[in-house]
Structures are given as C-alpha cells and as structure tokens.
Coordinates of C-alpha atoms and ligand atoms in Angstrom, one line a residue:
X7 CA -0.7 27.0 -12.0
X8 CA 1.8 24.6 -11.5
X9 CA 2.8 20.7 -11.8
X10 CA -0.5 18.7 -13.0
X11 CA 1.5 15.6 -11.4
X12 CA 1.9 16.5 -7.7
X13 CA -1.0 15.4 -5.8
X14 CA -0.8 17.3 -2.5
X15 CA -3.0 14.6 -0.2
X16 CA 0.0 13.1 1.1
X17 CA 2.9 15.4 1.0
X18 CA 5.2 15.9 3.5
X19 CA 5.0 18.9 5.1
X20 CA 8.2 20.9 3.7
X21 CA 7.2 19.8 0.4
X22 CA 3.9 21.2 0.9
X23 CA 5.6 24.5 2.0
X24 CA 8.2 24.0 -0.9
X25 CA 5.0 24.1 -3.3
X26 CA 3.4 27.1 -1.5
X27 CA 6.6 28.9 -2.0
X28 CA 7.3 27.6 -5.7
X29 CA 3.8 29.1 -6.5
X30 CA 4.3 32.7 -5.0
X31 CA 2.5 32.1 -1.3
X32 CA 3.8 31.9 2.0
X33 CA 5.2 28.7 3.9
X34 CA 2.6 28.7 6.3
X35 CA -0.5 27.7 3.7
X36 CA 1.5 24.2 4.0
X37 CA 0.1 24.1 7.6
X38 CA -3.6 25.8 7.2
X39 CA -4.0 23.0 4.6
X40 CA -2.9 20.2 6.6
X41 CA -4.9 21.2 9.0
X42 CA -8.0 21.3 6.5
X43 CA -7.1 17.5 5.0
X44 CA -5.9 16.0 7.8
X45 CA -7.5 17.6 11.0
X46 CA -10.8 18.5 9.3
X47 CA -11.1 16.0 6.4
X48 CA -12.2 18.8 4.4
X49 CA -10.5 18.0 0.4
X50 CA -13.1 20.8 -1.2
X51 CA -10.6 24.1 -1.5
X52 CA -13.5 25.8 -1.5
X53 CA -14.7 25.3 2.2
X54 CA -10.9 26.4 3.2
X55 CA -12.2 29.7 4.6
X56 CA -8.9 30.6 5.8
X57 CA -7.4 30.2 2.3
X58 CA -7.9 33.5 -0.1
X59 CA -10.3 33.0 -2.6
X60 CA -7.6 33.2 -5.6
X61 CA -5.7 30.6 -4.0
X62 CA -8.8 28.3 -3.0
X63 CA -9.7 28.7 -6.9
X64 CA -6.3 28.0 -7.6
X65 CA -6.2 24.4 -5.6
X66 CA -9.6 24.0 -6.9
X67 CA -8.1 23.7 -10.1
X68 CA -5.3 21.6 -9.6
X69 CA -7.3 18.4 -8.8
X70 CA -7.0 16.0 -7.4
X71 CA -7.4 16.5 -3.8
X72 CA -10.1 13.6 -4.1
X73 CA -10.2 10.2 -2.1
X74 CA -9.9 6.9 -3.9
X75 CA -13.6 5.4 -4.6
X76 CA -15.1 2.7 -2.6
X77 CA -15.9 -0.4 -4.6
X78 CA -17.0 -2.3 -2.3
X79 CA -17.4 -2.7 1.7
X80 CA -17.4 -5.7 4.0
X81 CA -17.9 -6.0 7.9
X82 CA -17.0 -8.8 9.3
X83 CA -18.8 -10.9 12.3
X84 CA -15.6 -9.7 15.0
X85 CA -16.1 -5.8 13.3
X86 CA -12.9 -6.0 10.7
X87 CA -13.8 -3.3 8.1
X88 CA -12.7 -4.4 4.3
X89 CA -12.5 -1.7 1.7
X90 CA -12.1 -2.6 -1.6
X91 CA -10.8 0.7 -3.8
X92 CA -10.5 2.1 -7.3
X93 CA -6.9 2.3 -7.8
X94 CA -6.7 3.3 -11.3
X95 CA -6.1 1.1 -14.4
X96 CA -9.3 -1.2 -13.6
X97 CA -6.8 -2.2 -10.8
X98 CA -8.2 -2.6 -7.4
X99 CA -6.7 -2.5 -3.4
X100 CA -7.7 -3.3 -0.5
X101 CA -7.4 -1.7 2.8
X102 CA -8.3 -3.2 6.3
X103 CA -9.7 -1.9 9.6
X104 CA -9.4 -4.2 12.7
X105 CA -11.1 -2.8 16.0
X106 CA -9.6 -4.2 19.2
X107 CA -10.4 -3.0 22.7
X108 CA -8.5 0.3 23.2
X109 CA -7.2 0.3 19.8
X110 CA -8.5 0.3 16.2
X111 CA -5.6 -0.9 13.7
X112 CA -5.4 0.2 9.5
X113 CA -4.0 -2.2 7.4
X114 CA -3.1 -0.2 4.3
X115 CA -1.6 -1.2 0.8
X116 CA 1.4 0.0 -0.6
X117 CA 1.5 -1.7 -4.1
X118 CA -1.1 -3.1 -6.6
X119 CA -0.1 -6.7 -6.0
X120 CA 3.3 -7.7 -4.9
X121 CA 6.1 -8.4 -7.3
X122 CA 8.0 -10.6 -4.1
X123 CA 6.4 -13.9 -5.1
X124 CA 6.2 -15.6 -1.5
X125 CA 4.5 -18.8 -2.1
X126 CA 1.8 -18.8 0.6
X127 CA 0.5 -15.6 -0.3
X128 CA -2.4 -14.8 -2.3
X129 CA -1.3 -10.8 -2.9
X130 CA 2.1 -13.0 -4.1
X131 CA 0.2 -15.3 -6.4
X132 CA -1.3 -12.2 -8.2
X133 CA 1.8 -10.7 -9.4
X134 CA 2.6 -7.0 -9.9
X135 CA 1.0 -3.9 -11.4
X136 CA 2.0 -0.9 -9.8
X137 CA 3.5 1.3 -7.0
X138 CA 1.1 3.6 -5.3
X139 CA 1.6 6.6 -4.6
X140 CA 2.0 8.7 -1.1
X141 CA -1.4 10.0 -1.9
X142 CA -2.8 6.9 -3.1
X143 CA -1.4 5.4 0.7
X144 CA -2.7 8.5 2.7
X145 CA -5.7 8.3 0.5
X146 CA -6.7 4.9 2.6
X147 CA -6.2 6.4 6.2
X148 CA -8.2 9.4 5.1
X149 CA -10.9 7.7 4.0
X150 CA -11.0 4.9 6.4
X151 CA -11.4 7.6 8.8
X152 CA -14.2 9.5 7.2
X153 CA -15.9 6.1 6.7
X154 CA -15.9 5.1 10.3
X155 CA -16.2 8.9 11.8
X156 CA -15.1 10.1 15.2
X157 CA -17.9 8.1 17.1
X158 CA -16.1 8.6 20.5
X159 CA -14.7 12.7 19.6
X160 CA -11.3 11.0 18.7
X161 CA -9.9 8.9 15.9
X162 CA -10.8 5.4 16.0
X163 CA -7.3 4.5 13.8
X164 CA -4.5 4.6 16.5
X165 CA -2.4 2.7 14.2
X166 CA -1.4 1.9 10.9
X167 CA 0.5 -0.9 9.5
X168 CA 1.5 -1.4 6.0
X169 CA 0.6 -4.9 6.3
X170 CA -1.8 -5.1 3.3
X171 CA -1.0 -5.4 -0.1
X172 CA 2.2 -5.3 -1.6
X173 CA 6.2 -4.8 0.0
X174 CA 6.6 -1.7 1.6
X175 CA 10.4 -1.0 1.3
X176 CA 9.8 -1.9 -2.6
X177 CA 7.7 1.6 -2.7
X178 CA 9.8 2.9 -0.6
X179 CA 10.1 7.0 -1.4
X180 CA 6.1 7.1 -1.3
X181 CA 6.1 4.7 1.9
X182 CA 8.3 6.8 3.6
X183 CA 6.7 9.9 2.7
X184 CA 3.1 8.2 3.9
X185 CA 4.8 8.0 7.3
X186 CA 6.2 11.2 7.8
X187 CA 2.7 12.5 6.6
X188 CA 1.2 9.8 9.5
X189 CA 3.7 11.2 12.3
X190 CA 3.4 15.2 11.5
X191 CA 1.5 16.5 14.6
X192 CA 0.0 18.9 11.7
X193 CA -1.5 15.3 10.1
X194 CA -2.5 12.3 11.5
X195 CA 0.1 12.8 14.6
X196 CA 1.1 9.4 15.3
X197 CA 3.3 8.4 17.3
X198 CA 6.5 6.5 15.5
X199 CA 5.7 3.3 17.4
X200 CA 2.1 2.9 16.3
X201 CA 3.5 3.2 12.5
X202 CA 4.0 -0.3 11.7
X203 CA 6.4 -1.2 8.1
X204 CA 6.1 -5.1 7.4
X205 CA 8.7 -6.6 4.9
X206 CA 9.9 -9.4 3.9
X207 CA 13.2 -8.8 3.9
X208 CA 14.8 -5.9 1.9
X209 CA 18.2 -5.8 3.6
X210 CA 19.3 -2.2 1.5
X211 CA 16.0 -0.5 2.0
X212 CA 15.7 -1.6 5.9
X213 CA 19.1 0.3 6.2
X214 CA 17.8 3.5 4.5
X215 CA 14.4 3.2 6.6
X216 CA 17.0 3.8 9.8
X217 CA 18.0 7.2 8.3
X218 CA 14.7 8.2 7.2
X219 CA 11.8 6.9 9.4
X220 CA 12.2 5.7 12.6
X221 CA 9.0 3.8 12.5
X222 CA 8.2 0.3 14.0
X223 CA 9.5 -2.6 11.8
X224 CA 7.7 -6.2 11.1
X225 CA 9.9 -8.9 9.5
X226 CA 8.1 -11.7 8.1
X227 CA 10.9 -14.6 8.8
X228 CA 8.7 -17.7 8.2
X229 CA 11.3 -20.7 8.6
X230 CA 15.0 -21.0 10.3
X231 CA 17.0 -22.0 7.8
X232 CA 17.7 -20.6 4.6
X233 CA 16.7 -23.6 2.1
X234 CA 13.0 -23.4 3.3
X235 CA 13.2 -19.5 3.6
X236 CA 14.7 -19.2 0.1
X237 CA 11.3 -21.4 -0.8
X238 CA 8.6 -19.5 0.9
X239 CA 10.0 -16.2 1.0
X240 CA 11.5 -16.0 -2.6
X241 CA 14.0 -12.5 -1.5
X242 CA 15.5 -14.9 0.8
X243 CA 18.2 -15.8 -2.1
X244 CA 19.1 -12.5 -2.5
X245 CA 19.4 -11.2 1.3
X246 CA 20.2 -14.5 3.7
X247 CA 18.9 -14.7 7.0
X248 CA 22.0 -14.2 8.3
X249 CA 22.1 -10.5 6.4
X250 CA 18.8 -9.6 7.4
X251 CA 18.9 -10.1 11.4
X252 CA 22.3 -8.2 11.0
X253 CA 20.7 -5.8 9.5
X254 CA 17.5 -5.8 12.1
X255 CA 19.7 -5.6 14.8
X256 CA 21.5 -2.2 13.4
X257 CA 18.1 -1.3 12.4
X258 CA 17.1 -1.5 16.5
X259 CA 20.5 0.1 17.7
X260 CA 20.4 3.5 14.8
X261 CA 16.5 4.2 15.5
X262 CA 16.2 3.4 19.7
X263 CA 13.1 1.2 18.6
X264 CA 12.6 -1.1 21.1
X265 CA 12.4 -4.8 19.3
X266 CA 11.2 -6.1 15.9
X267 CA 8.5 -8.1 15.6
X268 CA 8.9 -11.7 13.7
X269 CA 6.0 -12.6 11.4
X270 CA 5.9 -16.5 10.9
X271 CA 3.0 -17.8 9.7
X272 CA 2.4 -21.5 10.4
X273 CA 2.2 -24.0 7.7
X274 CA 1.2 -27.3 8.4
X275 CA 4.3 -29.6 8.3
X276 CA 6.4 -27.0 6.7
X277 CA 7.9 -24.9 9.2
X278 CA 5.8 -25.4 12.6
X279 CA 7.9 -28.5 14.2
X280 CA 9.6 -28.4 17.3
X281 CA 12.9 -28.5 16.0
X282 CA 11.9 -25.9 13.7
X283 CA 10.9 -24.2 16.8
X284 CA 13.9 -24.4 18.4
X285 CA 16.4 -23.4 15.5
X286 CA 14.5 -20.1 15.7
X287 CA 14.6 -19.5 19.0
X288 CA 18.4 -20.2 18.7
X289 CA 18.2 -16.9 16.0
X290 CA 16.2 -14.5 17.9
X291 CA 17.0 -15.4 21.9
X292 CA 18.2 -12.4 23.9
X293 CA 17.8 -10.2 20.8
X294 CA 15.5 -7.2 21.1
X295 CA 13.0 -9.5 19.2
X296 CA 9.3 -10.5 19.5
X297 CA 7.7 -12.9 17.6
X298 CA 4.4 -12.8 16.0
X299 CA 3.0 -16.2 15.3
X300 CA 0.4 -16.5 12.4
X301 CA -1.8 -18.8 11.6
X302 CA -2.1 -19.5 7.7
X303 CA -4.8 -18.1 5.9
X304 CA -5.8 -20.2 3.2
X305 CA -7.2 -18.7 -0.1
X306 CA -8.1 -20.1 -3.1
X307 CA -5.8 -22.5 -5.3
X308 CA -3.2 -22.8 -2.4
X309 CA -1.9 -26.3 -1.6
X310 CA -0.7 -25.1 2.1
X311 CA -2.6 -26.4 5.4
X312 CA -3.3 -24.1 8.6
X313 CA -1.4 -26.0 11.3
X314 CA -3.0 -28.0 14.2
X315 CA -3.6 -26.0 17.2
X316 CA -1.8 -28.4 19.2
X317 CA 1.3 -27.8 16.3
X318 CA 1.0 -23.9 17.2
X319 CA 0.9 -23.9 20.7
X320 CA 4.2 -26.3 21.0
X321 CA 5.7 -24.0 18.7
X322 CA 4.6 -20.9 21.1
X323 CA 5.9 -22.6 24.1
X324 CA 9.1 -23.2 22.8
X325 CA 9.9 -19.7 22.2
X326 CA 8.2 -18.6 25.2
X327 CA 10.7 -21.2 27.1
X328 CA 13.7 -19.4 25.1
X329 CA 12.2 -16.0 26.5
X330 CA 11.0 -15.0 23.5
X331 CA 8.3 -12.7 23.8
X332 CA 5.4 -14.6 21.3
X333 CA 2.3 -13.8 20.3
X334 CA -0.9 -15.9 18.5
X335 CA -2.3 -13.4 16.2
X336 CA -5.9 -13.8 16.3
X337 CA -7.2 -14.4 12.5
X338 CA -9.3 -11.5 12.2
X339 CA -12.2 -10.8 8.8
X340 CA -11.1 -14.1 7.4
X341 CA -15.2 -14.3 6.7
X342 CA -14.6 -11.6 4.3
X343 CA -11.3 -12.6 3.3
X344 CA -9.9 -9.7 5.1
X345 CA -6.6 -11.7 6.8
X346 CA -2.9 -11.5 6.6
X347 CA -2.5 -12.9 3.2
X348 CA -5.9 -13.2 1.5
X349 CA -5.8 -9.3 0.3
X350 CA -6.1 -10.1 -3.5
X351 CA -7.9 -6.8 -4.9
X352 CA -7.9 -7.0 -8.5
X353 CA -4.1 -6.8 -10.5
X354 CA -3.4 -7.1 -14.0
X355 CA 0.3 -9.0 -13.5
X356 CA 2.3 -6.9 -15.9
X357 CA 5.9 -7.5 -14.5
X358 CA 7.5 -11.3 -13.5
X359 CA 10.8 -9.6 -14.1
X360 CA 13.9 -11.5 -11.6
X361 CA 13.9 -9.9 -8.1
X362 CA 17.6 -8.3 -8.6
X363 CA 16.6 -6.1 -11.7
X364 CA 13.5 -5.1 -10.2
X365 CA 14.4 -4.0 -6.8
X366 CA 17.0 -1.6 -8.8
X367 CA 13.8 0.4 -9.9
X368 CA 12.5 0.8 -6.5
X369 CA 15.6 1.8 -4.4
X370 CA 15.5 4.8 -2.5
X371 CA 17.0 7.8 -4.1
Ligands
SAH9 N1 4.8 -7.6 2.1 C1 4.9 -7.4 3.4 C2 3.7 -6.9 4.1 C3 2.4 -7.4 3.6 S1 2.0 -9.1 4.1 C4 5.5 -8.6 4.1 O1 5.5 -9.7 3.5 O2 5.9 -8.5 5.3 C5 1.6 -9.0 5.8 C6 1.9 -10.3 6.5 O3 1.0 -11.3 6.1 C7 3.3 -10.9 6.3 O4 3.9 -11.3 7.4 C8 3.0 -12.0 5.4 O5 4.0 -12.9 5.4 C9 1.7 -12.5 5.9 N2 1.0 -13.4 5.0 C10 1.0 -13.5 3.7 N3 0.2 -14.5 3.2 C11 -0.4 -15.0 4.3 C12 -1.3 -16.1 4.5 N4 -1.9 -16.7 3.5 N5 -1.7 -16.3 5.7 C13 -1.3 -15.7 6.8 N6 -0.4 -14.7 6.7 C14 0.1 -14.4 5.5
SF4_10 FE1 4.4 -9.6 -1.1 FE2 4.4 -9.8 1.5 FE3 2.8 -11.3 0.0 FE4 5.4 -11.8 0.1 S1 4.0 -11.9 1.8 S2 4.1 -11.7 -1.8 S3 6.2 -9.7 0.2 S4 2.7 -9.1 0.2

C-alpha cells in the first residue's frame, strides 16, 4: 500500500496522521492507533477492532509493527532489569530498567555502539555500527513495558533517559522523534522533565534540541579543564568547554528547564582531586546547574581505577560548599554489567572515521 520503509511504532503523531491521509483514510486513525500501541500494547492490526477490516489487513501487511527480540535477560540483586536485543545485522543493544522507590527509570539506546570514542567507556571502546531508528528506540520502552507489566494498574517506567548506548544528539532526527512519541498524551504521556537526553557535548545539536524538544538535558563534563577533557571526552576538541556551558546556559534560558545535570564520573587520580573539585565548582556555581557525581564502572581491558570513597566524598563536599546541588549516583546492575558505561551489546566497528566528518552525517535536518 504504501512505503515498505516507514515503520509506524514510533512515529510522531502528525506523521502518523500525514500517513493515514497519504493512504486515502482519515487523520484520526493516527490517534485510534496510538492508542492501540501505546495505551494497549496491542502491535497485531488484527485485534484493532475499531480499525475497518480493509484497513486492519492493510497494516497487517505493512509489517513491521513488531518489537525487537529479547536475547537475553538479567535481574540484578537491587532489581535493575538488563535486556539484551536483536538489533539487526547480528548487532546487539542493550536497554536498562532501574526501580527506585516511587520511580522506575529506562535507560534506552540510541546507537549500536558509539562513534564518540570517550576513553573510559566500554560502549566507546566498541566503536560504531549504526543509528537506530525511532522505532528501534520506542521499540525498547514498549517492550520494557510489556516485559515488566502494569503490576500496580500504572506504568512502572515514569522515566526515560537516553543514557544507554550510544550519543543521542548524534541520532538526533530519530531521538527527537522518540521523545515527541514519549511526551504525546496519545503515547507514553510523559512529562518533558522525566525525558532525560545525555550527551557529551554536541554544541550544534544541543541548540537545535532547544527548538525541537524541550526535554531534560544531561551533560557528561568529566574534568575542568580542557587538556584532560579533550582526553577523556574526545568531542571536547571540537566544542570547548567554554562553547558548551554557553551553549547549556542558552539551552536553560530558550526551553524554561530548570538546570542541567553534570555527569562526572570519578576516575581515580585523574579528575577527582580537590583542586579539580574546585575549578569546577568555579564553572558551574550560581548557574542553573546540578551535578551528578559517578562512580567509574570498570569493564574489561580498561586501565582506569574507581576512586576512593574518601576521594568522592571530598569531591562532593566541595561542590556542596560552592552550592552546588551534587549527587552520588548509586551504581546500580553493575552484577550484570548493567551500569553507566559497561552497556557493550554486541557491534561490528564499521566506521573510526574523524569526529568532524562524521557528525556532518548526523546533523539535524
Ligand atoms: N553518550 C551519552 C549517553 C550515554 S553514556 C553521554 O556520553 O552522555 C551515559 C553516562 O555514562 C555518561 O555520563 C557517560 O559519561 C557515563 N559513563 C560512560 N562510561 C562510564 C563508566 N565506565 N563508568 C561510569 N559512567 C560511565
Ligand atoms: Fe559514546 Fe557516551 Fe560512551 Fe562517550 S560516554 S563513548 S559519548 S556512549
């Protein structure tokens, strides 16, 4: 009937009516069909009783409304879900659920591997295959929610952050189409603050998100200065830290978000010293900043060290003396190598192209 290539799990909703339209139906089957794979979970036309029957065939057809296949599931001891999925290719993702009192967090992907390169980062060390698509994204959320059910009458993901494999604002048309699909009260109705974008630093794309999707942005800084940045966070050469809280700081003024969140994982005699401390609070104090403090997740082949308790609690302190608002993260699933950083899936590298010609293919048109 139509274009083989668009997959409608994940479409926004005026594409969705766009389609219905292109194909001779009326706007509205964009909303009785959200309602089915969203609300529902139903992906089967044919249970879409309020759908004709010519139309139901019709979807039917025009596969695939289908979710990605599980390869593999972990629980951890602390209740962290890891789901390891088919992604196509022989490639594999991974896609993390982490239950906390009041709140159950998604971690999804939004590339097979990452072509960013940060050095403490086992996605990193894997290279890059692919972008996924907005299905492929939406895909994760809806299965992590027929996986774990309604076991309360409500949906135990109250928030998503696209804090697992890969850079977000590197996929950033199927990113942003994700979120407008998570923030559609026809959809996963979430509000914009509990839709969470983690990069590290793609000062273009971070202005575009402003225009597009309002949502709640994570920065992972990791170090003070630019010479260390430049060495952990490889982007860093192209967009400064200087660039980058400019841009955060317009990014917080043109969406009426309240603060970004700082990642900064600790590395053992890298970047957690005092001084270290103290250069960064001199970046982020009295800015509508927060700062997320990480411990390091160690995974196989790295040479970096987890730093000393002792190390991070200084480091916290400091902050908290420059009234910065700073936060431990608790290492969650790291039994099942489900923690910021160890997400490794399975990716054939197929790019290690320079980061300026390759973020050209990935800007936002
Ligand atoms: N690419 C995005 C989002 C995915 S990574 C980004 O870099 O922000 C999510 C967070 O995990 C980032 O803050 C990242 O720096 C952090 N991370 C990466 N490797 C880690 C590791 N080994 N231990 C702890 N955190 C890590
Ligand atoms: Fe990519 Fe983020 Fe890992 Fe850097 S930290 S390599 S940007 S996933």
């Amino acid at each position: 009937m139509t274009d083989p290539d668009v997959n409608l799990l994940g479409l926004p909703r005026r594409d969705l009516e766009a389609f219905f339209v292109g194909v001779g139906e009326k706007p509205y089957r964009a909303r009785q069909l959200m309602k089915w794979l969203y609300g529902r979970g139903v992906l089967d036309p044919a249970q879409m009783t309020d759908l004709g029957a010519d139309l139901r065939r019709e979807l039917a057809a025009r596969a695939p409304l289908r979710l990605p296949e599980i390869l593999a599931a972990q629980e951890s001891a602390d209740g962290t879900v890891k789901w390891r999925l088919e992604a196509g290719g022989g490639q594999a993702i991974e896609t993390v659920f982490i239950p906390e009192p009041g709140r159950g967090t998604l971690c999804v992907s939004s590339q097979v591997g990452c072509a960013m390169d940060c050095s403490f980062c086992a996605t990193g060390r894997q290279g890059f295959n692919r972008n996924l698509a907005a299905a492929d994204i939406i895909g994760q959320v809806a299965l992590a929610r027929r996986e774990l059910g309604d076991p309360e009458g409500r949906s135990p993901v109250t928030n998503v952050v696209f804090m697992g494999m890969g850079e977000p604002l590197a996929n950033f048309r199927a990113v942003v189409q994700a979120c407008e699909v998570l923030v559609d009260d026809l959809a996963y109705k979430l509000s914009r603050r509990r839709v969470t974008i983690s990069t590290s630093g793609l000062v273009p794309q971070i202005r575009n998100l402003a225009e597009v999707a309002r949502v709640a942005l994570a920065v992972s800084l990791h170090a003070p200065d630019d010479d260390l940045r430049s060495e952990l966070v490889p982007i860093n050469r192209r967009h400064p830290i200087a660039e980058l809280l400019e841009a955060c700081w317009d990014y917080v003024e043109a969406t009426n978000t309240r603060e970004i969140t700082f990642e900064y994982v600790l590395l053992d005699g890298v970047n957690d010293s005092p001084a270290q401390a103290r250069r960064l609070a001199g970046l982020l104090a009295r800015r509508p900043a927060k700062v997320n403090l990480i411990p390091f997740n160690p995974f196989p082949g790295t040479s970096y060290r987890r730093s000393a308790p002792e190390a991070v609690e200084e480091f916290r302190r400091i902050l908290a003396g420059a009234d910065i608002v700073t936060v431990t993260r608790r290492t969650r699933g790291d039994d099942i190598a489900a923690a910021c950083g160890q997400l490794a899936g399975r990716v054939d590298n197929r790019v290690r192209v320079p980061l300026g010609s390759r973020q050209q293919e990935t800007t936002w048109s």
